[in-house]
PDB file of N, CA and C in Angstrom:
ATOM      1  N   UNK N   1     -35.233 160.509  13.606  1.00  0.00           N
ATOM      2  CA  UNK N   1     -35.244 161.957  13.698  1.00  0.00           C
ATOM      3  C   UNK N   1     -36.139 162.484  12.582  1.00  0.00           C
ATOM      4  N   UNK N   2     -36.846 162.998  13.056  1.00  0.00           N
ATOM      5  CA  UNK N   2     -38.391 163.618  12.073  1.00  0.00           C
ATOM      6  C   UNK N   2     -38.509 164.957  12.280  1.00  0.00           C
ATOM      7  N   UNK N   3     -38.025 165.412  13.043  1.00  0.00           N
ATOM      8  CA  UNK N   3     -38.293 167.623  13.053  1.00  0.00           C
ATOM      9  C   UNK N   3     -36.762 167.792  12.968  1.00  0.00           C
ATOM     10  N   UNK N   4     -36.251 169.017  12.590  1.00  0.00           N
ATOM     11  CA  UNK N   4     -34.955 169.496  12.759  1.00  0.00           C
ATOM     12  C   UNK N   4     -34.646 169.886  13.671  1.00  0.00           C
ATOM     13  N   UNK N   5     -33.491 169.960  14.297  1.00  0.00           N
ATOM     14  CA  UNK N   5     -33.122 170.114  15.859  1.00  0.00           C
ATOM     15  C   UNK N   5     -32.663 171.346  15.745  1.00  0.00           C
ATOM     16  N   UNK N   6     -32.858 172.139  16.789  1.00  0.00           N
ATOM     17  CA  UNK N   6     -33.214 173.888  16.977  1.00  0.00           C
ATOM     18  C   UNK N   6     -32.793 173.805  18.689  1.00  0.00           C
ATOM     19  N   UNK N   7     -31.658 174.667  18.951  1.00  0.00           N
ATOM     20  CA  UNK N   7     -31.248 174.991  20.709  1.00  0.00           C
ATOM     21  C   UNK N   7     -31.380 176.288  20.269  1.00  0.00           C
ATOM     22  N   UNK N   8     -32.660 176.348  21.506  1.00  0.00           N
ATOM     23  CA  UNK N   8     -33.001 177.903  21.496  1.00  0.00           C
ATOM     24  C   UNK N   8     -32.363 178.556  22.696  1.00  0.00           C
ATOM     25  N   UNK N   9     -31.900 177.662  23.679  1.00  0.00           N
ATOM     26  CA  UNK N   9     -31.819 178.044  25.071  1.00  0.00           C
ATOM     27  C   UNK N   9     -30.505 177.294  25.407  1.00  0.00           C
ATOM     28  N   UNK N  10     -29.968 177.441  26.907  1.00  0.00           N
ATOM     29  CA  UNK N  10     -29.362 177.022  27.805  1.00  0.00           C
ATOM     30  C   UNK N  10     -29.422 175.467  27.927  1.00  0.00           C
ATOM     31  N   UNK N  11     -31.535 175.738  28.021  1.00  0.00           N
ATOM     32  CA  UNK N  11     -31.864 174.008  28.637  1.00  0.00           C
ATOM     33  C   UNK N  11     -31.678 173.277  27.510  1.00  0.00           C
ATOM     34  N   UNK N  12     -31.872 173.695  26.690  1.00  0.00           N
ATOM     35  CA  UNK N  12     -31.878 172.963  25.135  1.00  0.00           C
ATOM     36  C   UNK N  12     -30.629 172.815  24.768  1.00  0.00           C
ATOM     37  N   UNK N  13     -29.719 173.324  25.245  1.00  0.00           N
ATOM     38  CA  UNK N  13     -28.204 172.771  24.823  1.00  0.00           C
ATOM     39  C   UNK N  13     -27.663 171.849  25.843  1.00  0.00           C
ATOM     40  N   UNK N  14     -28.067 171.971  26.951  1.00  0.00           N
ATOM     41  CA  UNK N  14     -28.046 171.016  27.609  1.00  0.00           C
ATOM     42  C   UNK N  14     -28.349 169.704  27.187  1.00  0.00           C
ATOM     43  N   UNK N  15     -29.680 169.958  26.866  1.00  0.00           N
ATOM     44  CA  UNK N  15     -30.738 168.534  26.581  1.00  0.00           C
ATOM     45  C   UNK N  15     -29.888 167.927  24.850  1.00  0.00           C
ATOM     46  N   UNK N  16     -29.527 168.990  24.190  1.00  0.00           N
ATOM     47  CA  UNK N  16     -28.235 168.198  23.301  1.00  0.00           C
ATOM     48  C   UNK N  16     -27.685 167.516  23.831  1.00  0.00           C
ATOM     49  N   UNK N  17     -26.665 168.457  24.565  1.00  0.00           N
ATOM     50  CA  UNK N  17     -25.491 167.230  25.269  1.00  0.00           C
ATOM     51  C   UNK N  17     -25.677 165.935  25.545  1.00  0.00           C
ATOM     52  N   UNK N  18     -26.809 165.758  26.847  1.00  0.00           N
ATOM     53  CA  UNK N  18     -26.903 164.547  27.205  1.00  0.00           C
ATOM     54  C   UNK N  18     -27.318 163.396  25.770  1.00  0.00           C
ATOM     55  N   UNK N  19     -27.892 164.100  24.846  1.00  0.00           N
ATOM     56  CA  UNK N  19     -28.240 163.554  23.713  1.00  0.00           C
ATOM     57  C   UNK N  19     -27.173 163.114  22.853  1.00  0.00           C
ATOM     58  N   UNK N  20     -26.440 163.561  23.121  1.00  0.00           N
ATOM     59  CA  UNK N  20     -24.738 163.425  22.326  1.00  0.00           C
ATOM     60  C   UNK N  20     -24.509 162.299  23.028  1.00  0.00           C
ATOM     61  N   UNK N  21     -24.660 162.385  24.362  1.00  0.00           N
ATOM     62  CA  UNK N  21     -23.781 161.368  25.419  1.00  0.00           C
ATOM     63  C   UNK N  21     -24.577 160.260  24.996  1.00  0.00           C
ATOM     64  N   UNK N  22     -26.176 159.995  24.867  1.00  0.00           N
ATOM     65  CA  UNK N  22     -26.594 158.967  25.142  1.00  0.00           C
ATOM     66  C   UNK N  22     -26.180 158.171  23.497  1.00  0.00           C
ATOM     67  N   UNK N  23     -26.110 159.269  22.662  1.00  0.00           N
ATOM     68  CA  UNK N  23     -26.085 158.457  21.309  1.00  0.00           C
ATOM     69  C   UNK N  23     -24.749 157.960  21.168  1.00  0.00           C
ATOM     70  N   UNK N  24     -23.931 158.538  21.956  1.00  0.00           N
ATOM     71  CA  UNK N  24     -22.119 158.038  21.696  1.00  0.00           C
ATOM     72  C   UNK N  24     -22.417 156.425  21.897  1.00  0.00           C
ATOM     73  N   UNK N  25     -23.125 156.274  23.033  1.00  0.00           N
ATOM     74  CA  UNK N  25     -23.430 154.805  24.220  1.00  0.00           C
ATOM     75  C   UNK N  25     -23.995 153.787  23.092  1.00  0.00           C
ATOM     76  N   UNK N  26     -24.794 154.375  22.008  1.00  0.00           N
ATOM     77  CA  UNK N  26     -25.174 153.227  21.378  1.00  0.00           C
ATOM     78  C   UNK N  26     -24.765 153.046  19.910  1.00  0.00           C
ATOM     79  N   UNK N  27     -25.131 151.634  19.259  1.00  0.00           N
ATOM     80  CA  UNK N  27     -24.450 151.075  18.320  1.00  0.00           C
ATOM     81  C   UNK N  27     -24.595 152.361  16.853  1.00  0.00           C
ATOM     82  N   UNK N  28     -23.463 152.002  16.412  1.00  0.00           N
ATOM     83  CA  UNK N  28     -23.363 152.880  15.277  1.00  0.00           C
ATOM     84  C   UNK N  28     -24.826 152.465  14.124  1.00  0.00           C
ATOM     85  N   UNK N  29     -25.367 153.315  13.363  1.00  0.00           N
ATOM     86  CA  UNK N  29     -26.134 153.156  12.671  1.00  0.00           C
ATOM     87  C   UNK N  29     -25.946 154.741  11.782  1.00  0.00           C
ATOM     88  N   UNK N  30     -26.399 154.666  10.980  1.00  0.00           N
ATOM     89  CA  UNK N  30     -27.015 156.184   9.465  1.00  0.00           C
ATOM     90  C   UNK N  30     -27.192 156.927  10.667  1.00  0.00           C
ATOM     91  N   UNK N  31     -28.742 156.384  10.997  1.00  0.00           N
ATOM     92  CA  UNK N  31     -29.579 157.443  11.626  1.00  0.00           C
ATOM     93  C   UNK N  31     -29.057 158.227  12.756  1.00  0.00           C
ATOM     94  N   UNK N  32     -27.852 157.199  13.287  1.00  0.00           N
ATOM     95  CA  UNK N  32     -27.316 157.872  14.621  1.00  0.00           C
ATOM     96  C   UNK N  32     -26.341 159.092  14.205  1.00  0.00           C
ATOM     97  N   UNK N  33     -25.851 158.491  13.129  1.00  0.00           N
ATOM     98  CA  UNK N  33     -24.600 159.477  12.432  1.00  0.00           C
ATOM     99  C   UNK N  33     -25.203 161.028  12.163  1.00  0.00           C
ATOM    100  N   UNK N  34     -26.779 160.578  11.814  1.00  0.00           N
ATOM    101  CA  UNK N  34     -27.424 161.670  11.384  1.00  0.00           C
ATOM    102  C   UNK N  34     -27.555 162.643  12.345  1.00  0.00           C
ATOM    103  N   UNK N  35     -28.345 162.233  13.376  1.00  0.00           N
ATOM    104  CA  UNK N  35     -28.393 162.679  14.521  1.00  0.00           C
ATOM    105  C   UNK N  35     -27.547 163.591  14.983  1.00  0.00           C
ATOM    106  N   UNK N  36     -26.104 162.712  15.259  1.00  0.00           N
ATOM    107  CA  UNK N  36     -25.187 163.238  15.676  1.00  0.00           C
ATOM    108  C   UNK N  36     -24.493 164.601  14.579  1.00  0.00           C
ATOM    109  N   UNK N  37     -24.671 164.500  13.660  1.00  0.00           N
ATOM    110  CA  UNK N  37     -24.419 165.629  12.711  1.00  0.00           C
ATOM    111  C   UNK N  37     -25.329 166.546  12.939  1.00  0.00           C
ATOM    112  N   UNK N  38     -26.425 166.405  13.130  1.00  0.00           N
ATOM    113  CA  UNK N  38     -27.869 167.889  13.468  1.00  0.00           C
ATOM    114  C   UNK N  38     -27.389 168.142  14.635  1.00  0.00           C
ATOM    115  N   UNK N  39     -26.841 167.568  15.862  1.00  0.00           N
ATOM    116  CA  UNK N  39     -27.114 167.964  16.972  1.00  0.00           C
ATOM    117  C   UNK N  39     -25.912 169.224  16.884  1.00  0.00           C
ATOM    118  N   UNK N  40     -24.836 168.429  16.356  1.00  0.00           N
ATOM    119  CA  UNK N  40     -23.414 169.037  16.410  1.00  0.00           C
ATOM    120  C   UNK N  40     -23.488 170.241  15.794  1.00  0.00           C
ATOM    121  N   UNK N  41     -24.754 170.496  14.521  1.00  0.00           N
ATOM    122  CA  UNK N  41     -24.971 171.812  14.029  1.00  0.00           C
ATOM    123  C   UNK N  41     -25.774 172.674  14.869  1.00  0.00           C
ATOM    124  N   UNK N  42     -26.673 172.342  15.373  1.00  0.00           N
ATOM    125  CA  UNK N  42     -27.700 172.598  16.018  1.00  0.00           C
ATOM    126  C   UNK N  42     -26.441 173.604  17.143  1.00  0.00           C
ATOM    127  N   UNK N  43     -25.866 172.904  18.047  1.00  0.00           N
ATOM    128  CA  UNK N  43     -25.225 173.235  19.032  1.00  0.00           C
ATOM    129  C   UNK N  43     -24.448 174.381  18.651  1.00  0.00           C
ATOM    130  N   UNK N  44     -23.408 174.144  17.707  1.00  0.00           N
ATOM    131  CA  UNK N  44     -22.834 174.724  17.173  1.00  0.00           C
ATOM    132  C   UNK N  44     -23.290 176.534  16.450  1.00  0.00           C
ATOM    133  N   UNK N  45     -24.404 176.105  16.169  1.00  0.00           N
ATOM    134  CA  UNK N  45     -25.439 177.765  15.964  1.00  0.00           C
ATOM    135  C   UNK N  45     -25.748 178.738  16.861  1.00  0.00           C
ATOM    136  N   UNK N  46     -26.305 177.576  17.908  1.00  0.00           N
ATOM    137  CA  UNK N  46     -26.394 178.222  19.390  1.00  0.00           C
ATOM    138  C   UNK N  46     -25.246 178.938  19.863  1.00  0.00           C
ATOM    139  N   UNK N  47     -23.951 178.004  19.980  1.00  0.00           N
ATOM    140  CA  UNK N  47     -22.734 178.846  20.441  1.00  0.00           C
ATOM    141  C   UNK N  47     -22.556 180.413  19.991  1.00  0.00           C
ATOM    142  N   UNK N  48     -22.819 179.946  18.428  1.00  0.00           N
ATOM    143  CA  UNK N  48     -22.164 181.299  17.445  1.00  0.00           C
ATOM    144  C   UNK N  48     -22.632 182.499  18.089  1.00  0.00           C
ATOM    145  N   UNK N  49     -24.610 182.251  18.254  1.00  0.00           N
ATOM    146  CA  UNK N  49     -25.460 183.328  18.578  1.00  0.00           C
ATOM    147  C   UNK N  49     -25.024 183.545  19.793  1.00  0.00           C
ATOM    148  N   UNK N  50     -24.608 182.744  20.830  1.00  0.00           N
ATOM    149  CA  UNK N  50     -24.787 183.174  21.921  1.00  0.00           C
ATOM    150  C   UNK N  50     -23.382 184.174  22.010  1.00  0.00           C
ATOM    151  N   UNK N  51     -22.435 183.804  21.409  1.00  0.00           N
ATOM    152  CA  UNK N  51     -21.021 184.253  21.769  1.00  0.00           C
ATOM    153  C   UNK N  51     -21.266 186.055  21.156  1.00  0.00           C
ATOM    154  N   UNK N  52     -22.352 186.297  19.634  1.00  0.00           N
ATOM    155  CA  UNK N  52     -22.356 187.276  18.929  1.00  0.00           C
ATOM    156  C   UNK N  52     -23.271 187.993  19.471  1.00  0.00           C
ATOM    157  N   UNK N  53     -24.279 187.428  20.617  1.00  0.00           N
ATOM    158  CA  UNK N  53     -24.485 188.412  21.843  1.00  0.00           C
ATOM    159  C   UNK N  53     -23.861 188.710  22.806  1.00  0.00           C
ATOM    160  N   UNK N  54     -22.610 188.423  23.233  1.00  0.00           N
ATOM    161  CA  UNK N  54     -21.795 188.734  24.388  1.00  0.00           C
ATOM    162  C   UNK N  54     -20.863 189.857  23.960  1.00  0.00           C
ATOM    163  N   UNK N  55     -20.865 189.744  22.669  1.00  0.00           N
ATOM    164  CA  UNK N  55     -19.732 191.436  22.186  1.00  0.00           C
ATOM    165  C   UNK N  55     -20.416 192.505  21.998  1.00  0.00           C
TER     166      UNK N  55
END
């Protein structure tokens, strides 16, 4: 992982997910842990914004 992970969109939280799914599937490593920590923030930002446009 070399750029910071940014869900700007719908498709892009999508394209997390499956990214979550595929990294669950493989062997534990740092980098995966890492991963899995950006994505989980990444996602997690998206929600906030999206939810603090719906009120």
């Amino acid at each position: 992982m070399k750029e910071p992970i940014i869900v700007h969109s719908e498709e892009d939280y999508e394209r997390a997910q499956r990214r979550v799914r595929e990294l669950e599937a493989a062997e534990a490593t740092a980098d995966k842990e890492r991963e899995l920590q950006a994505l989980a923030e990444a996602m997690l930002a998206f929600e906030l914004r999206r939810d603090s446009a719906e009120e």
